XYZ file of C-alpha atoms in Angstrom:
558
model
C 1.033 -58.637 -2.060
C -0.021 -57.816 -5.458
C 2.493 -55.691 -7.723
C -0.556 -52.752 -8.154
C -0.516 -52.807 -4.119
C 3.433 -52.506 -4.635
C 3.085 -49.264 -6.642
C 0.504 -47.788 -4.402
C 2.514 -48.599 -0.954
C 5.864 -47.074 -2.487
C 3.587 -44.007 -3.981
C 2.631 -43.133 -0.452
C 5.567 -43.270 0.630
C 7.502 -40.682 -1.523
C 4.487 -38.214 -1.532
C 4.483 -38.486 2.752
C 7.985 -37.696 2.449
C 7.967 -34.816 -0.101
C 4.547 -33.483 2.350
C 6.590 -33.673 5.250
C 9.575 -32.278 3.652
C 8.214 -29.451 1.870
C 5.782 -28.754 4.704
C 9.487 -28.108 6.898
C 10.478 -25.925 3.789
C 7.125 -23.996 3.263
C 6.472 -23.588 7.111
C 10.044 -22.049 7.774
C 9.687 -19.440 5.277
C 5.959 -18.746 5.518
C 5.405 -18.270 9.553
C 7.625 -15.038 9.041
C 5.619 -11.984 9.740
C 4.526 -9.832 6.920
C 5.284 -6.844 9.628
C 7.945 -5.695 11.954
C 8.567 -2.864 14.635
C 8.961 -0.418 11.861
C 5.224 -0.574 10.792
C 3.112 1.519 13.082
C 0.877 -1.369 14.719
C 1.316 -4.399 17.306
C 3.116 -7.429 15.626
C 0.447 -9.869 17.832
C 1.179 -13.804 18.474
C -0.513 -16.494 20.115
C 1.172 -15.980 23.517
C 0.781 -12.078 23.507
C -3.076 -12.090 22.050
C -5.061 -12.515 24.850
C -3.039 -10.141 27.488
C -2.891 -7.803 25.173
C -6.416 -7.545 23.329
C -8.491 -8.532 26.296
C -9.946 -6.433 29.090
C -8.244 -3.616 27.113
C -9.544 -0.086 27.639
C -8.951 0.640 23.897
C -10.746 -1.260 20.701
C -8.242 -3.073 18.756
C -8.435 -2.959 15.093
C -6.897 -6.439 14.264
C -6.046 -7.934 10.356
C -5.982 -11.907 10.636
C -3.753 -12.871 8.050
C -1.820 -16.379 6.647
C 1.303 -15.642 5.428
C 1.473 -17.845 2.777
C -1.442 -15.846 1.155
C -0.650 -13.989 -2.037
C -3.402 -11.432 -1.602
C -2.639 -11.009 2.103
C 0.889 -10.256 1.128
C -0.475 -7.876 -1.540
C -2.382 -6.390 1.158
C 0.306 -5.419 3.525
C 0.814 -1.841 2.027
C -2.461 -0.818 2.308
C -2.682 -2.230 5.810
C 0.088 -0.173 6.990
C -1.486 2.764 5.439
C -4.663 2.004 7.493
C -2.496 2.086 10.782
C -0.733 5.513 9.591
C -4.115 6.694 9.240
C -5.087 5.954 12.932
C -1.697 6.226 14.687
C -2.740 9.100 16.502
C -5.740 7.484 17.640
C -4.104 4.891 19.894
C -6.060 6.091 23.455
C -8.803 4.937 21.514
C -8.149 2.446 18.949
C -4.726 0.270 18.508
C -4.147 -1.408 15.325
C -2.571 -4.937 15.103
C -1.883 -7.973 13.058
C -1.684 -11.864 13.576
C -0.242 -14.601 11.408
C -2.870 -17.273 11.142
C -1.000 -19.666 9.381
C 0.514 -22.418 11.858
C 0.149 -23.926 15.403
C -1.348 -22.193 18.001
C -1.919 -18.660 16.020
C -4.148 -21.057 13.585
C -6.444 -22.188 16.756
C -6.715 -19.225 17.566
C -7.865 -17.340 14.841
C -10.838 -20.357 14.431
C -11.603 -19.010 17.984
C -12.261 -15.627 16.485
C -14.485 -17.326 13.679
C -11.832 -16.425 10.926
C -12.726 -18.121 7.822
C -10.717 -16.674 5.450
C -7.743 -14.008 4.726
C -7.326 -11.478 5.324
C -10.185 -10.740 8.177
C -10.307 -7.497 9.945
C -11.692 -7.503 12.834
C -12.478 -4.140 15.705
C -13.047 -5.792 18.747
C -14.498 -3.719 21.422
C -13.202 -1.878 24.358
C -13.145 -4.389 27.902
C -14.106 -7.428 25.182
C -13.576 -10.983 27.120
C -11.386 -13.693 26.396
C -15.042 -15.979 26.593
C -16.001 -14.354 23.123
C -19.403 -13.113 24.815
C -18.245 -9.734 22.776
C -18.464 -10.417 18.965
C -16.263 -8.926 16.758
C -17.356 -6.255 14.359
C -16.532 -7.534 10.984
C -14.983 -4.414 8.310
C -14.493 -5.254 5.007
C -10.375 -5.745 3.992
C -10.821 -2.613 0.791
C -8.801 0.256 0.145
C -7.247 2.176 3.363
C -9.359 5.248 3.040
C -12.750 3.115 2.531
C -11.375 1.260 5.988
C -10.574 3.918 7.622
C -14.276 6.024 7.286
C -15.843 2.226 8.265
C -13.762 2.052 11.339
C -14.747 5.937 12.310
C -18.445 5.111 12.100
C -18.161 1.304 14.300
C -16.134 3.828 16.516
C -19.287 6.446 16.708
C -21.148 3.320 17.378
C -19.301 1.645 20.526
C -21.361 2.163 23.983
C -19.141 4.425 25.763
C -17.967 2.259 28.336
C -15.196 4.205 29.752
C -14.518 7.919 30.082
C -11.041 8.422 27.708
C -14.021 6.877 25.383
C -14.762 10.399 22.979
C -18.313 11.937 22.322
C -19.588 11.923 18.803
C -23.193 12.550 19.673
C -23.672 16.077 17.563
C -23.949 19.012 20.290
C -27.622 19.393 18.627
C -29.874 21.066 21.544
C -27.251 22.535 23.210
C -27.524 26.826 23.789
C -24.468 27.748 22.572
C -23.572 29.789 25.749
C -23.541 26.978 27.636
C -21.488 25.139 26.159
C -18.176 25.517 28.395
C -20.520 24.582 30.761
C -19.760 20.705 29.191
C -16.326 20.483 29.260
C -14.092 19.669 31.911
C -12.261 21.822 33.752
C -8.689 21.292 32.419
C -9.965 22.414 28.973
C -7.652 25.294 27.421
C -9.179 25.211 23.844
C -12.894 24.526 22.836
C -13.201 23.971 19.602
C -17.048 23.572 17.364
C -17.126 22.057 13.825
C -20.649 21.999 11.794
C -21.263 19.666 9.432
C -23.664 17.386 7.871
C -25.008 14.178 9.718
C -23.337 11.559 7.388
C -20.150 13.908 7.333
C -17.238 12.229 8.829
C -14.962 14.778 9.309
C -15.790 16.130 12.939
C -15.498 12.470 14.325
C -12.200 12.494 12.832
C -10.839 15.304 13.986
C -12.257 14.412 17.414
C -9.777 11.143 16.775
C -6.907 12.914 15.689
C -6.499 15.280 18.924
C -7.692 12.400 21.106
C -4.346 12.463 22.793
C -5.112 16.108 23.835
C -8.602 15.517 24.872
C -7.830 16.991 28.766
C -6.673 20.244 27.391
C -8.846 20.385 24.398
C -12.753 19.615 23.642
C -14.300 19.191 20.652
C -18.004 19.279 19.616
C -20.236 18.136 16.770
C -23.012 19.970 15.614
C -25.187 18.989 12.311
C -27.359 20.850 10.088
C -30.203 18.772 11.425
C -30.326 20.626 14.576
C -30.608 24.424 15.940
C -27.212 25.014 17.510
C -25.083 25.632 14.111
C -27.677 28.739 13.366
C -25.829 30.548 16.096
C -22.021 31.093 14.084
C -24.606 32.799 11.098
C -22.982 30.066 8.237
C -24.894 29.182 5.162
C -25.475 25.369 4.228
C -22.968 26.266 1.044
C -19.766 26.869 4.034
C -20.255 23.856 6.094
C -17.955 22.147 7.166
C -16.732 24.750 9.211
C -14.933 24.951 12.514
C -15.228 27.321 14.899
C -12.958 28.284 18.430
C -15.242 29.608 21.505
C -13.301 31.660 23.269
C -13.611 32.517 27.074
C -15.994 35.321 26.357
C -18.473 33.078 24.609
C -17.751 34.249 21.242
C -16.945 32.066 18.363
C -13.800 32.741 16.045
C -13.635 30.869 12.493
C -10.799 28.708 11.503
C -10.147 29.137 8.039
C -10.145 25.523 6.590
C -9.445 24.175 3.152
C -11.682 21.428 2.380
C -10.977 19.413 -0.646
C -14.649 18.278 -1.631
C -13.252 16.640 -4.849
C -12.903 12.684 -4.699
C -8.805 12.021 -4.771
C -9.007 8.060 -3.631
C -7.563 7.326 -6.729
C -5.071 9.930 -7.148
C -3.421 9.414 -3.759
C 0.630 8.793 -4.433
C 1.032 4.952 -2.657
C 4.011 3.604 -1.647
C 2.866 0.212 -3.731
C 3.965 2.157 -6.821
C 7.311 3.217 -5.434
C 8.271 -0.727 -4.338
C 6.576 -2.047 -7.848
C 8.637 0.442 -10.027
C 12.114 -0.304 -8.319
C 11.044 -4.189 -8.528
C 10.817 -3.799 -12.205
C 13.455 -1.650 -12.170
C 16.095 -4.763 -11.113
C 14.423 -7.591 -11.786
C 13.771 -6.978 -15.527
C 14.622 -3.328 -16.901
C 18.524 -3.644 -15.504
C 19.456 -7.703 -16.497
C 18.063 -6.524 -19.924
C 22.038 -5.357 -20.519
C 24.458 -8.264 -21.508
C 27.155 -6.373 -19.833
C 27.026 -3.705 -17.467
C 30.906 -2.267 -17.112
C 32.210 0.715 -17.367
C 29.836 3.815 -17.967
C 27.254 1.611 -17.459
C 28.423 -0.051 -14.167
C 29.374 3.483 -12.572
C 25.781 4.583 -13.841
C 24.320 1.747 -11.565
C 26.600 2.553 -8.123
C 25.884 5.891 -8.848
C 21.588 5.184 -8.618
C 22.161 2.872 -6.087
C 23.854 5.504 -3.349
C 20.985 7.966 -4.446
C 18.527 5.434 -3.467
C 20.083 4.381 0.044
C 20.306 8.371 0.245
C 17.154 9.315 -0.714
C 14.558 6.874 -0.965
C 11.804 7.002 1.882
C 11.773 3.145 1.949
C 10.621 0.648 4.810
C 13.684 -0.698 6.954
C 13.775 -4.292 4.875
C 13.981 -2.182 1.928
C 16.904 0.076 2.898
C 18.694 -3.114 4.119
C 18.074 -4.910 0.983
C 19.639 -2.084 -0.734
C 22.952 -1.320 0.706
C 23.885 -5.376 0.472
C 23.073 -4.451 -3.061
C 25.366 -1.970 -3.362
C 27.980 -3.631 -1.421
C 27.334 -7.075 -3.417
C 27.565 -4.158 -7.218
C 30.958 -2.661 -5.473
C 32.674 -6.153 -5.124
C 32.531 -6.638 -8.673
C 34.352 -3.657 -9.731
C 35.023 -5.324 -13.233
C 31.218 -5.603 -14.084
C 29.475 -8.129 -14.601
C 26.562 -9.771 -17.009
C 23.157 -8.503 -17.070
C 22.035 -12.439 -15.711
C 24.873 -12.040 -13.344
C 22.922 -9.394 -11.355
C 20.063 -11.056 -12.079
C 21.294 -13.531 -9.523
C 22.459 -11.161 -6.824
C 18.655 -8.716 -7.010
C 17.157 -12.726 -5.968
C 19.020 -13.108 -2.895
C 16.777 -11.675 0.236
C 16.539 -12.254 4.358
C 13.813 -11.687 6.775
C 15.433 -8.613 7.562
C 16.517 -7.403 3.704
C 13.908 -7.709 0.695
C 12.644 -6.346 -1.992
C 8.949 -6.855 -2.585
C 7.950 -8.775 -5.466
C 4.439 -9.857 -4.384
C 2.966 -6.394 -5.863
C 0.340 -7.034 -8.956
C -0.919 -3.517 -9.432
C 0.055 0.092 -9.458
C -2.179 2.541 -7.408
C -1.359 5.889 -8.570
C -0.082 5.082 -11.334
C -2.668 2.573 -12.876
C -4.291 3.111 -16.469
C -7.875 2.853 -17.518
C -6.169 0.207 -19.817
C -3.292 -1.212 -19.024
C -1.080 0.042 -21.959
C -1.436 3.274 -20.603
C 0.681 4.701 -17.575
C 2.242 1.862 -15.292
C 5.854 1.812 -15.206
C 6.579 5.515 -16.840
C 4.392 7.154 -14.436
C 5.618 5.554 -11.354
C 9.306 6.289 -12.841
C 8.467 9.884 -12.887
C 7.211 9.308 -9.339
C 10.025 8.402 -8.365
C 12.140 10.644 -9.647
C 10.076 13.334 -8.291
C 9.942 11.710 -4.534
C 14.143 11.547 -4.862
C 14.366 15.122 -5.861
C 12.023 16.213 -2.847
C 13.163 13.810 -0.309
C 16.844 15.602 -0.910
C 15.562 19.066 -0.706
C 13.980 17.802 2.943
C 17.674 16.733 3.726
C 19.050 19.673 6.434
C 22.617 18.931 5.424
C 24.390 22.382 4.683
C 26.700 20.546 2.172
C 24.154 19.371 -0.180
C 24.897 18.674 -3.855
C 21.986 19.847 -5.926
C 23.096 17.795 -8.935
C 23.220 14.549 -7.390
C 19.842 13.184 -8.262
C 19.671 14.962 -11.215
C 22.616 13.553 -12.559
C 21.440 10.138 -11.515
C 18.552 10.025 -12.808
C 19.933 10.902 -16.348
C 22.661 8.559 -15.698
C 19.385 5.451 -15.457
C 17.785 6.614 -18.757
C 20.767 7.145 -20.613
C 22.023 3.503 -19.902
C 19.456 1.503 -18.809
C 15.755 2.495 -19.707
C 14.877 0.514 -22.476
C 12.810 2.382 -24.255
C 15.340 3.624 -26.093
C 13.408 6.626 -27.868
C 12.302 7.771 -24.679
C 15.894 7.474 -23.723
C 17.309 9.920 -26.524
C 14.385 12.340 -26.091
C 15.247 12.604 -22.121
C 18.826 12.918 -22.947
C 18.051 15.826 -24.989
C 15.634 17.375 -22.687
C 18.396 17.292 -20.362
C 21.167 18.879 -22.297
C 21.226 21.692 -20.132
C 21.550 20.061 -16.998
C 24.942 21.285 -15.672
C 23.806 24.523 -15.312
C 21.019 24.260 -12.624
C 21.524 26.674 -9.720
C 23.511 24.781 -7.313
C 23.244 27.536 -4.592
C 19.338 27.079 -4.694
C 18.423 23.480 -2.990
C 14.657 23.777 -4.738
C 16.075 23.609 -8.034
C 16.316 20.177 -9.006
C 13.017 19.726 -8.015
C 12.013 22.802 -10.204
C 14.157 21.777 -13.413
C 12.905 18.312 -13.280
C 8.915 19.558 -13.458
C 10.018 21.868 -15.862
C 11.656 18.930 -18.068
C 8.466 16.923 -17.316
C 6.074 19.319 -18.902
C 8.274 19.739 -21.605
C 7.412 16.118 -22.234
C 3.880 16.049 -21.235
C 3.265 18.911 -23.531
C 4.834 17.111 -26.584
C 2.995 13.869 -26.044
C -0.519 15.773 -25.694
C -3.038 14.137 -27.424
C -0.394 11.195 -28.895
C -1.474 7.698 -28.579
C 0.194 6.658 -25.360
C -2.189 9.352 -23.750
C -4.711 8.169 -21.282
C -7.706 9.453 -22.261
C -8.767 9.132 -18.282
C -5.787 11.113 -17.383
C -4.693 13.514 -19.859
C -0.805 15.076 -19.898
C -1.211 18.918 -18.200
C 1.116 21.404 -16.924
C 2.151 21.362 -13.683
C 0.886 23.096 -11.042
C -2.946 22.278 -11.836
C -5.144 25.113 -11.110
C -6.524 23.226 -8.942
C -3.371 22.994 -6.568
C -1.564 26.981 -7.122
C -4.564 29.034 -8.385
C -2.183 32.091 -8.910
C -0.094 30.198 -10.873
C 0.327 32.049 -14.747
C 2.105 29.390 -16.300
C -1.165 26.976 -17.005
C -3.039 25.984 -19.897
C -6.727 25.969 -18.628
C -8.103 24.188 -21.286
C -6.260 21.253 -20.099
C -7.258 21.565 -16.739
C -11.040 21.673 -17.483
C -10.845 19.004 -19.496
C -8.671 16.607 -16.842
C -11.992 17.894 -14.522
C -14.469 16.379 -17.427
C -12.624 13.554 -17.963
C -12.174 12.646 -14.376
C -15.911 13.148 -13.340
C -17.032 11.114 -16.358
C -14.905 8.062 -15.455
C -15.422 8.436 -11.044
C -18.023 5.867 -11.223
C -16.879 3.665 -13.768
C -13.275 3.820 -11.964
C -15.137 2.274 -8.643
C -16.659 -0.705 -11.235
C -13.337 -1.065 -12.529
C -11.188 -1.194 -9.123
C -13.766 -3.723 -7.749
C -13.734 -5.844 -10.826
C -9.596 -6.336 -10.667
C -9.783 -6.860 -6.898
C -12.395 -9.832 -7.648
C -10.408 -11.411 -10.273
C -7.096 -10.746 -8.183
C -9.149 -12.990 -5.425
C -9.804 -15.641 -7.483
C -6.458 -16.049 -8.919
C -5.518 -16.515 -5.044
C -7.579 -19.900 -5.069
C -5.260 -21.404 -7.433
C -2.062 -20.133 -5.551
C -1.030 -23.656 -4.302
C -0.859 -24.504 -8.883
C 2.002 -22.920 -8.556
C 3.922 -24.663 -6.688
C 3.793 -27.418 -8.503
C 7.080 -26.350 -11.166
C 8.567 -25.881 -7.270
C 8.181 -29.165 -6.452
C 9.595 -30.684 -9.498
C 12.595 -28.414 -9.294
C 13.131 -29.812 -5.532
C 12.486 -32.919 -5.665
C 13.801 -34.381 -9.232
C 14.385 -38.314 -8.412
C 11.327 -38.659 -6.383
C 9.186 -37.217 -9.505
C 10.837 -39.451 -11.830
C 9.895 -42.349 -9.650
C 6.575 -41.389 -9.419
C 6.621 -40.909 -13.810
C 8.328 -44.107 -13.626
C 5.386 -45.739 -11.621
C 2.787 -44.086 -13.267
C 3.342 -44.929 -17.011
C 4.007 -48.807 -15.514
C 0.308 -48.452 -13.624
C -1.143 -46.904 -16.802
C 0.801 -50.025 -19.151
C -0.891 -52.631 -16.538
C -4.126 -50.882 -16.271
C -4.503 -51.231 -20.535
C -2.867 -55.054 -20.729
C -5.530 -55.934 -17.632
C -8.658 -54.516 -19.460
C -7.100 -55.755 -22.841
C -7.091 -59.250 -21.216
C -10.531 -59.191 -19.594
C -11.799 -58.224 -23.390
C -10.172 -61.298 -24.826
C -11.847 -63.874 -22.155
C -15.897 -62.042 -22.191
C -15.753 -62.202 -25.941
């Protein structure tokens, strides 16, 4: 055998081994869900698919996802937020996920003609296991774009059972008649007109689904004669309307927000990026964290476990962190904890797979980010212990936590001594009064917004105002209207160059996915160390031979 044959037989062999040994590793860690019982949708398998899915007399709204996918894991948020969205429409639709990545799960997911992740898929009402019934495809976007394209495929399903709602507007129907529709077991009939396109009938015909044998609900559009009877102009729709038993129609007064707030929705992505930065790189920042500074960090840390409205793997992950803190009670070194924030189970993490804020991102990205979702969270702390029914509540505990954090561990360090001064006074907040730390923190956060008004760090998309906007307590005094019209200006002149924008990211965010498996390259030589210095080893010899070989054929043709 010839020594190059040698090299290429013993090559094989390590790189088999390392495959099959890192495929062990990799498939361990990577078949884990990316959801649990705590998220409000069907955890689905390869043994539970087919009984579950098939024949079923709802549609299933099903994400096909592979684990090991960095944009699928990205995705997980917003998926949950989709099933929020349509957990009370579970007569009609159920929501559910499936790990494509491995064994059986992976055959069956080429079954469903999944070619790539994630896929969501609505599969109709009664569909077979034969895959006679093809899937409607809906694009993986944002939640709320997913949730108005699963409302119209909804409209669009044949109604093949009776639970199955009506959306067909109530057009050319005399409005007298109109108990004549319903069933008999109705208590409450209830009219909304609207435009064709509108999707906010069909909706609310989803949302009281549930309820559908005690209440009805009807559709009518502009397009057709029946809305002229409740004598509304075009300007009011929507507008919903209770018939009563005397055929009479009563208005409901409803509040319609008509302005576009997609991207001004808070997200719990920004709440799990911020405390992510938070320990992983603004706390290990500090050589030492003892004394002041260690009590400082207990002290967050039991607000958090109190406070925080954080999925089940994220509560778990941090009371081991506080327990893991508390067994230290000397302190420790700012790489020290960096060690103990790393350590995670399937049942106890803390996200690190987030890329982007949602609320909180800039039209650059020097502006917003981290500060904004810090005041977010301070804000959802303060209000998530006001919601607390405990009679024995201490109004100063966030409060005093919170300026505990910046005093010892922000690291902008201006910012730092500007809070602390804003916050001089903070001893004396009402205690008696549980709404008061929420008020005296707004109240310290438009002292700030109003002094950096107009500075540099100010997004010009999102200018600092006052809070309340007009916009949210129109009898509120205390606001500077100027700033409010011009946060309107600004917001409408940037709405379509926001969508351009978000699309953009997402593209280049899928890209970057294709060269996931790059990184695990640093991995692999971290691993495996003697096997890659074998394979250096074997490499520079083939390389040396390669050169001497062609150097020799040179000699002999000249």
């Amino acid at each position: 055998m010839k020594f190059s044959q040698v090299i290429l037989l013993i090559f094989f062999v390590i790189t088999d081994n390392i495959h099959q040994t890192s495929s062990i590793a990799l498939g361990i860690a990577d078949t884990i869900s990316l959801y649990n019982a705590t998220d409000k949708l069907s955890v689905l398998t390869s043994q539970n698919f087919s009984s579950t899915v098939y024949q079923s007399k709802t549609a299933w709204l099903i994400e096909f996802y592979a684990s090991w996918c960095g944009h699928c894991r990205s995705y997980a948020n917003i998926y949950r937020e989709i099933a929020a969205n349509a957990w009370t429409w579970k007569s009609i639709v159920r929501v559910g996920a499936i790990n494509c990545y491995g064994g059986d799960s992976l055959e069956l997911c080429r079954q469903r003609g999944v070619r790539g992740f994630p896929t969501i898929q609505l599969i109709r009402p009664g569909a077979a296991f034969d895959n006679t019934s093809k899937p409607i495809l809906i694009p993986a976007t944002d939640a709320e774009d997913v949730t108005k394209e699963l409302i119209r495929e909804l409209d669009n399903i044949h109604r093949k059972y009776n639970s199955w709602p009506d959306f067909t507007p109530a057009n050319r129907v005399i409005f007298e008649e109109l108990y004549a529709r319903v069933p008999r077991t109705t208590k409450l009939l209830l009219v909304i007109v609207e435009k064709r396109d509108d999707l906010i009938g069909r909706q609310l015909i989803l949302d009281f689904s549930k309820y559908q044998e005690q209440m009805t609900i009807f559709r009518t559009t502009l397009d057709g004669r029946l809305w002229h009877k409740f004598h509304i102009n075009i300007t009011d729709v929507p507008a919903l309307f209770v018939i009563l038993k005397n055929r009479t129609a009563e208005r409901i007064p409803v509040k319609h927000n008509r302005r576009n707030t997609s991207r001004r929705k808070v997200n719990m992505v920004d709440l799990e990026l911020v405390l992510s930065h938070m320990f992983r790189q603004e706390i290990p920042q500090m050589k030492d964290i003892q004394g002041q500074a260690y009590h400082a960090l207990i002290q967050w840390l039991t607000v958090l476990i109190k406070y925080f409205p954080g999925r089940e793997p994220i509560m778990n992950y941090l009371e081991r962190l506080l327990s893991k803190v508390k067994e230290q009670s000397n302190g420790f070194s700012g790489n020290a904890f960096q060690q103990l924030i790393d350590t995670k189970t399937s049942d106890a993490y803390l996200p690190n797979n987030h890329n982007r804020y949602q609320y909180c991102a800039g039209s650059q990205p020097q502006y917003r980010g981290y500060p904004c979702a810090l005041w977010l969270l301070f804000h959802t702390l303060t209000v998530s212990q006001y919601e607390k029914e405990s009679q024995q509540l201490d109004v100063l505990e966030v409060p005093l936590a919170i300026k505990s954090y910046v005093k010892h561990f922000f690291t902008c360090r201006q910012c730092s001594q500007n809070f602390m001064n804003e916050t001089m006074n903070i001893t004396q907040i009402n205690t008696k009064n549980k709404q008061e730390a929420i008020l005296y923190l707004w109240k310290v956060h438009n002292h700030v917004n109003k002094r950096l008004r107009a500075d540099v760090t100010e997004d010009p998309r999102y200018p600092k105002v006052q809070f309340p906007t007009k916009f949210l307590c129109p009898t509120s005094k205390n606001i500077d209207s100027s700033l409010i019209l011009k946060e309107s200006q600004q917001r409408n002149e940037f709405s379509s160059q926001s969508e351009y924008l978000i699309s953009k990211l997402d593209s280049v965010n899928e890209t970057n996915n294709r060269f996931d498996g790059i990184r695990y390259l640093p991995n692999m030589i971290q691993k495996y160390p003697f096997y890659t210095f074998i394979l250096f080893i074997l490499l520079i010899i083939a390389i040396s031979r390669h050169r001497h070989c062609q150097a020799k054929r040179k000699r002999y043709t000249l």
